[in-house]
Coordinates of C-alpha atoms and ligand atoms in Angstrom, one line a residue:
M1 CA -131.3 -102.3 -38.5
G2 CA -129.8 -104.6 -35.9
Y3 CA -128.0 -103.5 -32.9
Q4 CA -126.4 -105.4 -30.3
V5 CA -126.6 -104.7 -26.9
Y6 CA -123.9 -106.2 -24.8
L7 CA -125.8 -105.7 -21.6
R8 CA -123.5 -105.4 -18.9
S9 CA -121.0 -102.9 -20.8
F10 CA -124.2 -100.7 -22.4
A11 CA -125.4 -99.1 -19.4
D12 CA -125.4 -98.9 -15.8
G13 CA -129.3 -98.1 -14.0
D14 CA -128.5 -99.2 -10.2
G15 CA -125.3 -97.5 -9.7
D16 CA -123.2 -101.3 -9.5
G17 CA -121.1 -101.2 -12.1
W18 CA -122.7 -103.7 -14.1
G19 CA -124.9 -102.5 -17.0
D20 CA -128.3 -103.9 -16.5
L21 CA -132.0 -103.9 -17.8
A22 CA -133.0 -100.6 -16.0
G23 CA -129.9 -98.5 -17.3
L24 CA -130.4 -100.0 -21.3
R25 CA -134.4 -99.1 -20.7
A26 CA -133.2 -95.4 -19.7
R27 CA -131.4 -95.5 -23.3
L28 CA -134.3 -97.2 -25.4
E29 CA -135.3 -93.2 -26.8
H30 CA -131.6 -93.2 -27.6
L31 CA -131.8 -96.3 -29.8
A32 CA -134.7 -95.2 -31.6
W33 CA -133.4 -91.7 -32.5
L34 CA -130.1 -93.7 -33.9
G35 CA -132.6 -95.7 -36.1
V36 CA -132.6 -99.1 -34.8
D37 CA -135.3 -101.6 -35.4
V38 CA -134.2 -104.8 -33.6
V39 CA -132.5 -104.5 -30.5
W40 CA -130.7 -108.3 -29.3
I41 CA -129.8 -108.4 -26.0
S42 CA -127.1 -110.1 -24.9
P43 CA -127.8 -113.3 -22.3
L44 CA -129.2 -111.9 -19.3
Y45 CA -130.2 -114.9 -17.7
P46 CA -129.0 -116.1 -14.1
S47 CA -125.4 -117.8 -15.0
P48 CA -122.1 -118.2 -12.6
L49 CA -120.5 -116.2 -16.0
R50 CA -117.7 -118.3 -16.7
D51 CA -118.1 -117.0 -20.3
G52 CA -119.9 -114.0 -20.1
G53 CA -123.7 -115.7 -19.6
Y54 CA -123.4 -118.0 -22.6
D55 CA -123.7 -120.4 -19.5
V56 CA -127.5 -120.2 -18.5
A57 CA -128.5 -121.2 -15.2
D58 CA -132.0 -120.9 -15.9
Y59 CA -133.6 -120.2 -19.2
L60 CA -136.5 -118.5 -17.9
D61 CA -135.7 -115.7 -15.7
V62 CA -133.6 -112.8 -15.0
D63 CA -129.8 -112.3 -13.4
P64 CA -131.1 -110.5 -10.2
R65 CA -127.8 -108.7 -11.0
L66 CA -129.4 -107.3 -14.3
G67 CA -132.7 -106.9 -13.4
S68 CA -136.3 -108.6 -12.9
L69 CA -139.2 -110.3 -15.5
E70 CA -141.0 -106.7 -14.0
E71 CA -138.1 -104.2 -15.5
L72 CA -137.8 -106.7 -18.7
G73 CA -141.6 -106.5 -19.3
A74 CA -141.6 -103.0 -18.9
L75 CA -138.6 -102.8 -20.9
V76 CA -140.6 -104.9 -23.9
S77 CA -143.4 -102.9 -23.7
E78 CA -141.4 -99.1 -23.9
A79 CA -139.4 -100.6 -26.9
H80 CA -142.4 -101.7 -28.4
A81 CA -143.7 -98.3 -28.1
L82 CA -140.9 -96.5 -29.6
G83 CA -141.1 -98.9 -32.6
L84 CA -138.1 -101.6 -31.3
R85 CA -138.0 -105.2 -31.7
I86 CA -136.5 -106.8 -29.0
L87 CA -134.6 -110.4 -29.3
L88 CA -133.4 -112.6 -26.1
D89 CA -130.2 -114.5 -26.6
L90 CA -131.0 -118.3 -27.0
V91 CA -128.2 -120.6 -25.5
P92 CA -129.7 -124.0 -26.5
N93 CA -125.8 -126.1 -27.2
H94 CA -125.4 -126.0 -23.9
T95 CA -125.9 -124.7 -20.1
S96 CA -124.2 -124.1 -17.4
S97 CA -122.9 -127.1 -15.2
D98 CA -124.9 -124.5 -12.4
H99 CA -128.0 -125.5 -14.5
P100 CA -130.6 -127.8 -12.0
W101 CA -130.8 -130.3 -15.0
F102 CA -126.3 -131.1 -15.0
M103 CA -126.6 -130.9 -11.2
A104 CA -129.0 -133.7 -11.3
A105 CA -127.6 -135.3 -13.9
R106 CA -123.8 -135.4 -12.9
G107 CA -122.6 -138.3 -10.7
D108 CA -125.8 -140.2 -11.1
R109 CA -126.0 -142.5 -14.6
D110 CA -129.7 -143.1 -13.2
S111 CA -130.9 -139.3 -13.2
P112 CA -134.0 -138.8 -15.5
Y113 CA -131.8 -135.6 -16.9
R114 CA -128.3 -138.0 -17.8
D115 CA -129.7 -138.1 -21.0
H116 CA -129.9 -134.2 -21.6
Y117 CA -125.7 -133.9 -21.6
V118 CA -123.5 -136.0 -24.0
W119 CA -121.7 -138.8 -21.8
R120 CA -119.3 -141.3 -22.8
D121 CA -117.3 -144.1 -21.1
P122 CA -113.2 -142.9 -21.7
A123 CA -111.2 -144.5 -24.1
P124 CA -109.4 -147.7 -22.9
D125 CA -106.5 -145.8 -21.8
G126 CA -109.0 -144.2 -19.7
G127 CA -108.6 -140.9 -21.7
P128 CA -111.3 -138.6 -23.3
P129 CA -113.5 -140.9 -25.2
N130 CA -112.1 -139.1 -28.4
N131 CA -109.9 -136.3 -30.0
W132 CA -112.5 -133.4 -29.6
P133 CA -110.7 -130.3 -28.7
A134 CA -112.9 -127.6 -26.5
H135 CA -113.5 -123.7 -28.6
F136 CA -111.3 -122.3 -25.1
G137 CA -108.8 -125.2 -25.2
G138 CA -107.9 -128.5 -23.8
P139 CA -109.7 -131.3 -24.8
A140 CA -113.7 -131.4 -25.2
W141 CA -114.5 -134.0 -22.2
T142 CA -114.1 -133.6 -18.8
Y143 CA -114.3 -136.7 -16.4
D144 CA -116.8 -137.3 -14.0
D145 CA -115.5 -139.0 -10.5
A146 CA -118.8 -139.8 -9.4
S147 CA -120.3 -141.8 -12.3
G148 CA -116.7 -142.7 -14.3
Q149 CA -117.9 -141.2 -17.4
Y150 CA -116.5 -137.8 -19.4
W151 CA -119.3 -135.5 -20.1
L152 CA -119.1 -133.8 -23.7
H153 CA -118.3 -129.7 -23.9
L154 CA -117.3 -127.9 -26.9
F155 CA -116.8 -125.0 -25.0
L156 CA -115.6 -124.7 -20.8
P157 CA -115.8 -127.5 -19.0
H158 CA -118.7 -125.4 -17.2
Q159 CA -121.1 -125.3 -20.3
P160 CA -122.0 -129.1 -20.7
D161 CA -123.0 -130.0 -24.3
L162 CA -127.1 -130.6 -24.1
N163 CA -127.7 -133.7 -25.9
W164 CA -130.2 -132.8 -29.2
Q165 CA -130.7 -137.0 -29.9
S166 CA -132.9 -136.4 -26.7
P167 CA -136.2 -135.6 -27.2
A168 CA -136.6 -134.5 -23.5
V169 CA -134.2 -131.8 -24.7
D170 CA -135.9 -130.8 -27.9
E171 CA -139.5 -130.8 -26.1
A172 CA -137.8 -128.4 -23.1
F173 CA -136.3 -125.9 -26.1
A174 CA -139.8 -126.0 -27.8
D175 CA -141.3 -124.8 -24.1
I176 CA -138.8 -122.3 -23.7
L177 CA -139.3 -120.4 -26.9
E178 CA -142.5 -120.9 -26.9
R179 CA -142.8 -119.0 -23.5
W180 CA -140.4 -116.4 -24.1
L181 CA -142.3 -115.5 -27.7
A182 CA -145.8 -115.8 -26.0
W183 CA -144.7 -113.4 -22.9
G184 CA -144.2 -110.5 -25.7
I185 CA -140.2 -111.2 -26.9
D186 CA -139.9 -110.6 -30.6
G187 CA -137.5 -113.2 -31.4
V188 CA -134.1 -114.8 -30.4
R189 CA -130.5 -114.6 -31.6
I190 CA -129.4 -118.2 -31.4
D191 CA -126.1 -118.8 -30.2
V192 CA -123.6 -121.9 -31.3
A193 CA -126.6 -122.2 -34.1
H194 CA -124.2 -124.9 -36.3
A195 CA -123.3 -127.4 -33.7
L196 CA -126.1 -128.9 -31.5
V197 CA -126.4 -131.8 -33.2
K198 CA -123.6 -133.7 -33.4
H199 CA -122.2 -137.1 -35.1
P200 CA -123.9 -140.0 -33.2
D201 CA -120.7 -142.2 -33.1
L202 CA -118.7 -139.5 -32.0
P203 CA -115.7 -140.5 -34.3
D204 CA -112.5 -138.7 -34.0
L205 CA -112.3 -135.1 -36.2
P206 CA -109.5 -135.7 -38.8
P207 CA -106.5 -133.1 -39.3
A208 CA -107.8 -129.6 -41.0
P209 CA -106.2 -129.7 -44.5
G210 CA -102.6 -128.6 -44.7
Q211 CA -102.3 -129.9 -40.5
G212 CA -100.7 -133.9 -41.1
D213 CA -101.6 -136.4 -38.5
E214 CA -100.2 -135.3 -35.8
V215 CA -102.6 -133.3 -34.0
E216 CA -102.6 -133.4 -30.6
V217 CA -104.6 -131.8 -28.0
T218 CA -102.8 -129.9 -25.1
G219 CA -103.7 -130.2 -21.6
G220 CA -105.4 -128.0 -20.2
S221 CA -103.6 -124.8 -19.8
G222 CA -104.9 -123.2 -22.8
V223 CA -102.0 -123.8 -25.1
G224 CA -102.9 -122.4 -28.4
V225 CA -106.7 -122.0 -27.6
E226 CA -108.6 -121.3 -30.7
R227 CA -105.6 -122.1 -32.9
E228 CA -105.4 -125.5 -31.5
F229 CA -109.4 -125.5 -32.2
E230 CA -108.5 -124.8 -36.1
R231 CA -105.8 -127.7 -36.4
Y232 CA -109.2 -129.9 -37.1
A233 CA -111.7 -130.3 -39.4
H234 CA -114.7 -129.8 -38.0
V235 CA -116.5 -132.9 -39.4
H236 CA -118.4 -134.3 -36.9
D237 CA -118.8 -131.6 -33.8
A238 CA -120.8 -129.6 -36.1
D239 CA -123.1 -128.9 -39.2
Q240 CA -124.5 -132.4 -39.0
P241 CA -127.8 -133.7 -40.8
G242 CA -130.6 -133.1 -38.5
V243 CA -129.5 -129.8 -36.9
T244 CA -132.0 -127.8 -39.7
E245 CA -134.6 -130.1 -38.5
I246 CA -135.0 -128.1 -35.2
Y247 CA -135.1 -125.2 -36.8
R248 CA -138.0 -125.9 -38.9
R249 CA -139.8 -127.1 -35.5
W250 CA -138.8 -123.5 -34.0
R251 CA -139.8 -122.2 -37.3
A252 CA -143.6 -123.0 -36.8
I253 CA -143.4 -121.7 -33.2
A254 CA -141.9 -118.7 -34.3
D255 CA -144.3 -118.2 -37.3
R256 CA -147.3 -118.0 -34.5
H257 CA -145.8 -115.3 -32.6
D258 CA -144.2 -113.5 -35.8
A259 CA -141.2 -114.0 -34.3
L260 CA -138.0 -114.1 -35.9
L261 CA -135.2 -116.6 -35.6
L262 CA -132.0 -115.5 -36.4
G263 CA -128.7 -118.0 -36.0
E264 CA -125.4 -117.6 -35.0
V265 CA -124.4 -120.2 -37.8
Y266 CA -121.0 -120.0 -37.2
L267 CA -119.5 -121.5 -41.0
L268 CA -117.6 -119.2 -43.3
E269 CA -118.1 -121.4 -46.0
P270 CA -121.3 -120.2 -47.7
Q271 CA -122.4 -123.2 -49.0
R272 CA -122.7 -125.0 -45.8
L273 CA -124.6 -122.0 -44.3
R274 CA -127.0 -121.7 -47.6
R275 CA -128.6 -124.8 -45.8
Y276 CA -129.7 -122.7 -42.9
V277 CA -131.7 -120.4 -44.6
A278 CA -132.4 -121.3 -48.5
D279 CA -135.6 -123.0 -48.2
Q280 CA -136.8 -120.4 -45.5
D281 CA -138.9 -123.2 -43.5
G282 CA -136.3 -122.6 -40.7
L283 CA -133.7 -119.5 -39.3
H284 CA -135.0 -116.6 -41.2
L285 CA -131.5 -115.4 -41.2
A286 CA -128.4 -116.4 -40.4
F287 CA -125.3 -114.3 -39.5
W288 CA -122.6 -113.9 -42.2
F289 CA -118.8 -113.1 -40.5
A290 CA -116.8 -113.3 -43.4
P291 CA -116.7 -109.7 -43.3
L292 CA -115.2 -109.6 -39.7
H293 CA -112.8 -111.8 -41.1
L294 CA -111.2 -109.6 -44.1
E295 CA -107.4 -108.6 -44.4
W296 CA -108.9 -105.1 -45.4
S297 CA -108.5 -104.7 -49.2
P298 CA -111.3 -104.0 -52.2
A299 CA -111.1 -107.0 -53.5
A300 CA -111.3 -108.9 -50.2
V301 CA -114.6 -106.8 -49.1
R302 CA -116.1 -107.0 -52.5
A303 CA -115.5 -111.0 -52.5
A304 CA -116.7 -111.4 -48.9
L305 CA -119.9 -109.4 -49.6
R306 CA -120.6 -111.0 -53.2
E307 CA -120.0 -114.3 -51.8
G308 CA -122.2 -113.6 -48.6
L309 CA -125.0 -112.6 -50.9
E310 CA -124.1 -114.6 -53.9
E311 CA -123.9 -117.8 -52.3
V312 CA -126.3 -118.4 -49.8
G313 CA -128.7 -115.7 -50.7
P314 CA -130.6 -112.8 -49.2
W315 CA -131.7 -114.3 -45.5
L316 CA -128.3 -112.7 -43.9
S317 CA -127.4 -110.7 -40.6
W318 CA -124.2 -108.8 -41.3
P319 CA -122.4 -108.5 -37.9
L320 CA -120.2 -104.8 -38.0
A321 CA -118.5 -105.9 -34.9
S322 CA -119.3 -108.4 -32.5
H323 CA -118.5 -109.0 -28.6
D324 CA -116.4 -111.9 -29.6
R325 CA -114.0 -110.4 -32.2
P326 CA -111.9 -106.9 -32.1
R327 CA -113.8 -103.6 -32.5
S328 CA -114.1 -103.3 -36.3
A329 CA -112.1 -99.4 -35.9
T330 CA -109.4 -101.9 -34.1
A331 CA -109.6 -104.5 -36.5
L332 CA -109.5 -102.2 -39.7
G333 CA -106.3 -100.4 -39.1
G334 CA -107.0 -98.7 -35.7
G335 CA -107.7 -94.7 -35.2
D336 CA -109.5 -92.9 -37.8
L337 CA -108.2 -95.0 -40.6
G338 CA -110.3 -98.0 -38.9
R339 CA -113.3 -95.8 -38.1
A340 CA -113.6 -94.6 -42.2
R341 CA -113.0 -98.2 -43.0
A342 CA -115.6 -99.5 -40.8
L343 CA -117.9 -96.7 -42.0
C344 CA -117.3 -98.1 -45.7
L345 CA -118.0 -101.0 -44.9
A346 CA -121.3 -100.6 -42.8
T347 CA -122.4 -98.1 -46.0
L348 CA -121.7 -101.2 -48.2
V349 CA -123.8 -103.7 -46.2
C350 CA -126.7 -101.2 -45.5
G351 CA -127.5 -101.2 -49.1
L352 CA -127.7 -105.0 -48.8
P353 CA -130.6 -107.3 -48.9
G354 CA -131.0 -108.4 -45.2
L355 CA -130.5 -107.6 -41.3
P356 CA -127.0 -105.4 -41.0
M357 CA -126.1 -105.8 -37.2
I358 CA -124.3 -102.8 -35.5
Y359 CA -122.5 -103.7 -31.9
Q360 CA -122.9 -101.3 -29.3
G361 CA -120.1 -98.4 -29.8
E362 CA -119.3 -98.9 -33.4
E363 CA -121.7 -96.4 -34.3
L364 CA -119.3 -94.1 -31.6
G365 CA -116.0 -95.7 -33.8
L366 CA -115.1 -96.8 -30.6
T367 CA -111.4 -98.8 -30.6
D368 CA -110.5 -101.5 -28.5
V369 CA -109.2 -100.9 -24.7
P370 CA -105.7 -102.0 -23.7
L371 CA -106.8 -103.6 -21.0
P372 CA -104.0 -105.0 -18.5
H373 CA -103.8 -109.1 -18.5
E374 CA -104.8 -108.9 -14.8
V375 CA -108.6 -107.1 -15.2
R376 CA -109.5 -109.7 -18.1
Q377 CA -112.8 -111.7 -17.2
D378 CA -113.1 -113.9 -20.8
P379 CA -112.3 -116.9 -20.0
I380 CA -110.2 -117.3 -22.8
A381 CA -107.7 -115.6 -20.4
V382 CA -108.5 -117.4 -17.5
R383 CA -107.3 -120.6 -19.2
G384 CA -104.1 -118.9 -19.9
E385 CA -104.1 -116.7 -23.1
P386 CA -105.3 -113.1 -21.7
E387 CA -103.5 -111.4 -25.5
R388 CA -106.4 -113.4 -26.7
A389 CA -108.9 -111.9 -24.4
R390 CA -112.0 -110.6 -25.9
D391 CA -112.7 -108.1 -23.2
P392 CA -110.9 -105.2 -24.9
G393 CA -113.8 -104.7 -27.5
R394 CA -116.1 -105.3 -24.3
T395 CA -115.4 -102.5 -22.3
P396 CA -118.3 -100.2 -21.0
I397 CA -120.0 -97.5 -23.5
P398 CA -118.6 -93.7 -22.6
W399 CA -122.2 -92.0 -22.9
E400 CA -120.6 -88.4 -21.6
P401 CA -117.9 -86.9 -20.1
G402 CA -116.8 -87.1 -16.5
P403 CA -116.8 -89.8 -13.7
G404 CA -118.0 -92.8 -14.6
W405 CA -118.5 -91.7 -18.3
G406 CA -122.4 -91.5 -17.8
F407 CA -122.4 -95.8 -17.7
T408 CA -122.5 -95.9 -13.6
S409 CA -122.4 -94.2 -11.1
A410 CA -120.2 -96.5 -9.2
D411 CA -116.2 -96.0 -8.2
E412 CA -115.4 -99.2 -10.3
P413 CA -117.3 -100.5 -13.6
W414 CA -116.8 -104.1 -13.8
L415 CA -114.0 -104.1 -16.6
P416 CA -112.8 -100.6 -16.9
I417 CA -113.9 -97.6 -18.8
G418 CA -110.2 -97.0 -20.4
D419 CA -108.8 -94.4 -22.1
R420 CA -111.9 -92.5 -23.8
R421 CA -111.5 -89.6 -24.8
P422 CA -114.6 -86.7 -24.7
E423 CA -115.2 -87.1 -28.1
D424 CA -115.7 -90.7 -27.7
T425 CA -118.9 -90.3 -26.3
V426 CA -122.5 -90.0 -27.2
A427 CA -123.3 -87.0 -25.2
V428 CA -120.3 -85.2 -27.8
Q429 CA -121.0 -87.0 -30.9
R430 CA -124.4 -86.1 -30.5
G431 CA -123.7 -82.6 -30.8
D432 CA -121.9 -82.3 -33.9
L433 CA -123.4 -83.5 -36.9
D434 CA -119.6 -84.2 -38.4
S435 CA -119.3 -87.4 -35.6
W436 CA -119.1 -91.0 -36.0
L437 CA -122.7 -91.0 -34.9
Q438 CA -124.5 -88.8 -37.1
R439 CA -123.0 -90.3 -39.4
Y440 CA -124.5 -93.4 -38.4
R441 CA -128.0 -92.5 -37.7
A442 CA -127.5 -90.4 -41.2
L443 CA -126.8 -93.8 -42.9
L444 CA -129.5 -95.7 -40.9
A445 CA -131.9 -93.0 -42.0
T446 CA -131.0 -93.2 -46.1
R447 CA -131.4 -96.8 -45.7
K448 CA -135.0 -96.8 -43.9
G449 CA -135.9 -93.8 -46.4
L450 CA -134.7 -95.9 -49.7
H451 CA -135.8 -99.1 -48.7
G452 CA -139.3 -98.9 -50.4
S453 CA -137.0 -98.4 -53.5
V454 CA -135.3 -101.0 -53.4
A455 CA -136.9 -103.8 -51.7
D456 CA -137.9 -105.8 -54.5
E457 CA -134.7 -104.8 -56.9
P458 CA -131.5 -107.2 -57.6
V459 CA -128.1 -106.3 -56.3
D460 CA -126.0 -105.4 -59.6
W461 CA -122.7 -105.2 -59.2
L462 CA -120.8 -102.1 -60.6
A463 CA -116.6 -101.7 -60.6
P464 CA -115.4 -106.0 -60.7
D465 CA -112.2 -104.8 -59.6
G466 CA -110.3 -101.3 -58.9
P467 CA -110.6 -99.4 -55.5
I468 CA -114.3 -98.6 -55.5
V469 CA -116.7 -101.3 -54.6
A470 CA -120.0 -100.2 -55.6
Y471 CA -123.2 -101.7 -57.0
R472 CA -126.7 -100.6 -58.3
R473 CA -130.0 -101.6 -56.7
G474 CA -133.3 -100.2 -58.5
P475 CA -132.4 -96.5 -58.7
V476 CA -129.6 -96.5 -55.6
V477 CA -126.3 -96.8 -56.1
V478 CA -124.0 -97.6 -53.2
A479 CA -120.0 -97.0 -53.2
A480 CA -117.2 -96.8 -51.1
N481 CA -113.3 -96.3 -51.9
C482 CA -111.4 -99.2 -50.3
G483 CA -108.3 -98.2 -51.8
Q484 CA -105.4 -96.0 -51.0
Q485 CA -105.8 -93.8 -54.1
A486 CA -108.9 -91.1 -55.2
A487 CA -110.9 -93.0 -58.0
T488 CA -113.7 -92.6 -59.7
L489 CA -116.9 -94.6 -60.5
T490 CA -118.4 -94.4 -63.9
L491 CA -122.4 -94.2 -64.1
D492 CA -125.0 -95.0 -66.8
G493 CA -125.8 -91.2 -66.6
R494 CA -128.7 -91.2 -64.9
H495 CA -129.5 -88.3 -62.0
R496 CA -129.0 -89.3 -59.0
I497 CA -128.7 -87.2 -55.5
V498 CA -126.0 -87.9 -52.7
R499 CA -128.3 -89.0 -49.9
F500 CA -125.3 -90.1 -47.8
A501 CA -121.9 -89.5 -48.0
S502 CA -119.2 -90.2 -45.2
A503 CA -118.2 -86.5 -45.7
R504 CA -121.4 -84.6 -44.9
A505 CA -120.9 -81.8 -47.2
R506 CA -121.2 -83.5 -49.9
E507 CA -124.6 -84.8 -48.8
G508 CA -127.6 -83.3 -51.7
Q509 CA -124.9 -83.1 -54.4
R510 CA -126.4 -84.3 -57.8
V511 CA -124.3 -87.1 -59.8
A512 CA -124.9 -88.2 -63.0
E513 CA -121.9 -90.0 -65.3
E514 CA -119.1 -89.7 -63.2
L515 CA -118.8 -90.0 -59.4
P516 CA -114.9 -89.3 -57.7
L517 CA -114.3 -90.7 -54.1
E518 CA -111.9 -89.6 -51.7
P519 CA -109.8 -93.1 -50.3
H520 CA -112.2 -94.3 -47.6
E521 CA -115.1 -92.0 -48.4
A522 CA -118.6 -93.8 -49.0
V523 CA -121.5 -92.9 -50.5
V524 CA -125.3 -93.9 -51.4
L525 CA -127.1 -92.3 -54.3
G526 CA -130.7 -92.2 -54.6
P527 CA -133.5 -90.5 -56.8
Ligands
LIG601 C1 -121.3 -117.5 -29.1 C2 -120.8 -116.5 -28.6 O1 -121.1 -115.4 -29.1 C3 -119.4 -116.6 -27.4 O2 -119.3 -115.1 -26.5 C4 -119.8 -117.8 -26.5 O3 -118.2 -117.7 -26.0 C5 -119.8 -118.8 -27.1 N1 -120.7 -118.7 -28.3 C6 -120.5 -120.0 -26.4 O4 -121.8 -119.8 -26.0

């Protein structure tokens, strides 16, 4: 089971209001208790934090606000002793504009680092070289007065894209990966893994199907941010030939260290995602994000899970939420309805091949915090669309009731903790066997316990329609009622035991012919 730690909001060890490595170290035992195997830590490198650390100024060091290399080394040893593997977040698509490479490259066409980035002359009218939009609004190009050229950035101007046609960039990242793995890190989550390579001619993007021809990039005020981005068919700025070659080279490095390569390949079309993992000579796993984008219905849940598994294959990581999306309890209906749906999805995912990935706080059933616009820090807010900013899902974890909620001893955490209730906290939920936390823990333990009996078994989907989404895998049946009415799943008559149930009282029940499920009830049956 994977667990995403968004470090600045996880636990503050030194009392400055920021989550940090010391805080995470102190909570490693909690993660082991929960049943986690793999911990992915969001970027911890020195960074001007224009995009939450996804703007890296030094790939081989730790931001002093978050700790130090020594602290990270201690954390890795302690994690290993607890049976946890640690993944860092590698950001190879772009650096920070504060990275020494970019500082040397900017303004000097003859810099040895110039070719690390993508530079182009202005269009004949002086404007950007093509029509590409940036994810966070405005054009994907910014003009550099000193050298008279534009630089490319698929995200912020402060996140210049690296030029993966340059052998020097390729060598630099092979070296960065080798150094971290040799140092003791167990693998990497690879940011924007689908977009490192761009079409060499950088042609204009056509409009997305149904968008007409009149697509025009609006100014830097961030009008429509992601909506604007979605108006184009991204056929030249992502998923280009050559990108999987990079991961083939990395796989050789990873294999030498028995390390994991997990790609954030943000492609919702399974056939495109497939080529990143199908040959198993590059990435070990790729995230399948479709379940985070569904409009809840039994059919949509079933389709998102089946599509990933059947059209991509078993090499998936299943995010249950992420720092880029609303929390699942909020996205799936809010309150206890959203929490129950999230646990249904988690249960279904937990029996499938691949690596489910909990985003910190999902196991507590946390909802988004409705932050005032002025405290939001995400670049989407800074650039003019605070209502779409990702901060409400990134607020600090409430560990225990009381001042600072056990997250910090500082008066003010870096983002408000918000209006949490004592029953949202780890401390209270640990003491209540019916809490969300204890249910997630039971689910993870069931997953681990049954792993041996399902590992080589195919997934047979049981109910092609209706409110219950269910499958059998060897002797195990996983089922969730994702509809609004009670329903019954007819089984094969084999005697099974309820090993996990969202309603704890059902655990231990014997089931053979029929499995009745209330709305939003989820179970795992096993021998
Ligand atoms: C994906 C990360 O998850 C997101 O937080 C970030 O803004 C972009 N990549 C750019 O690095």
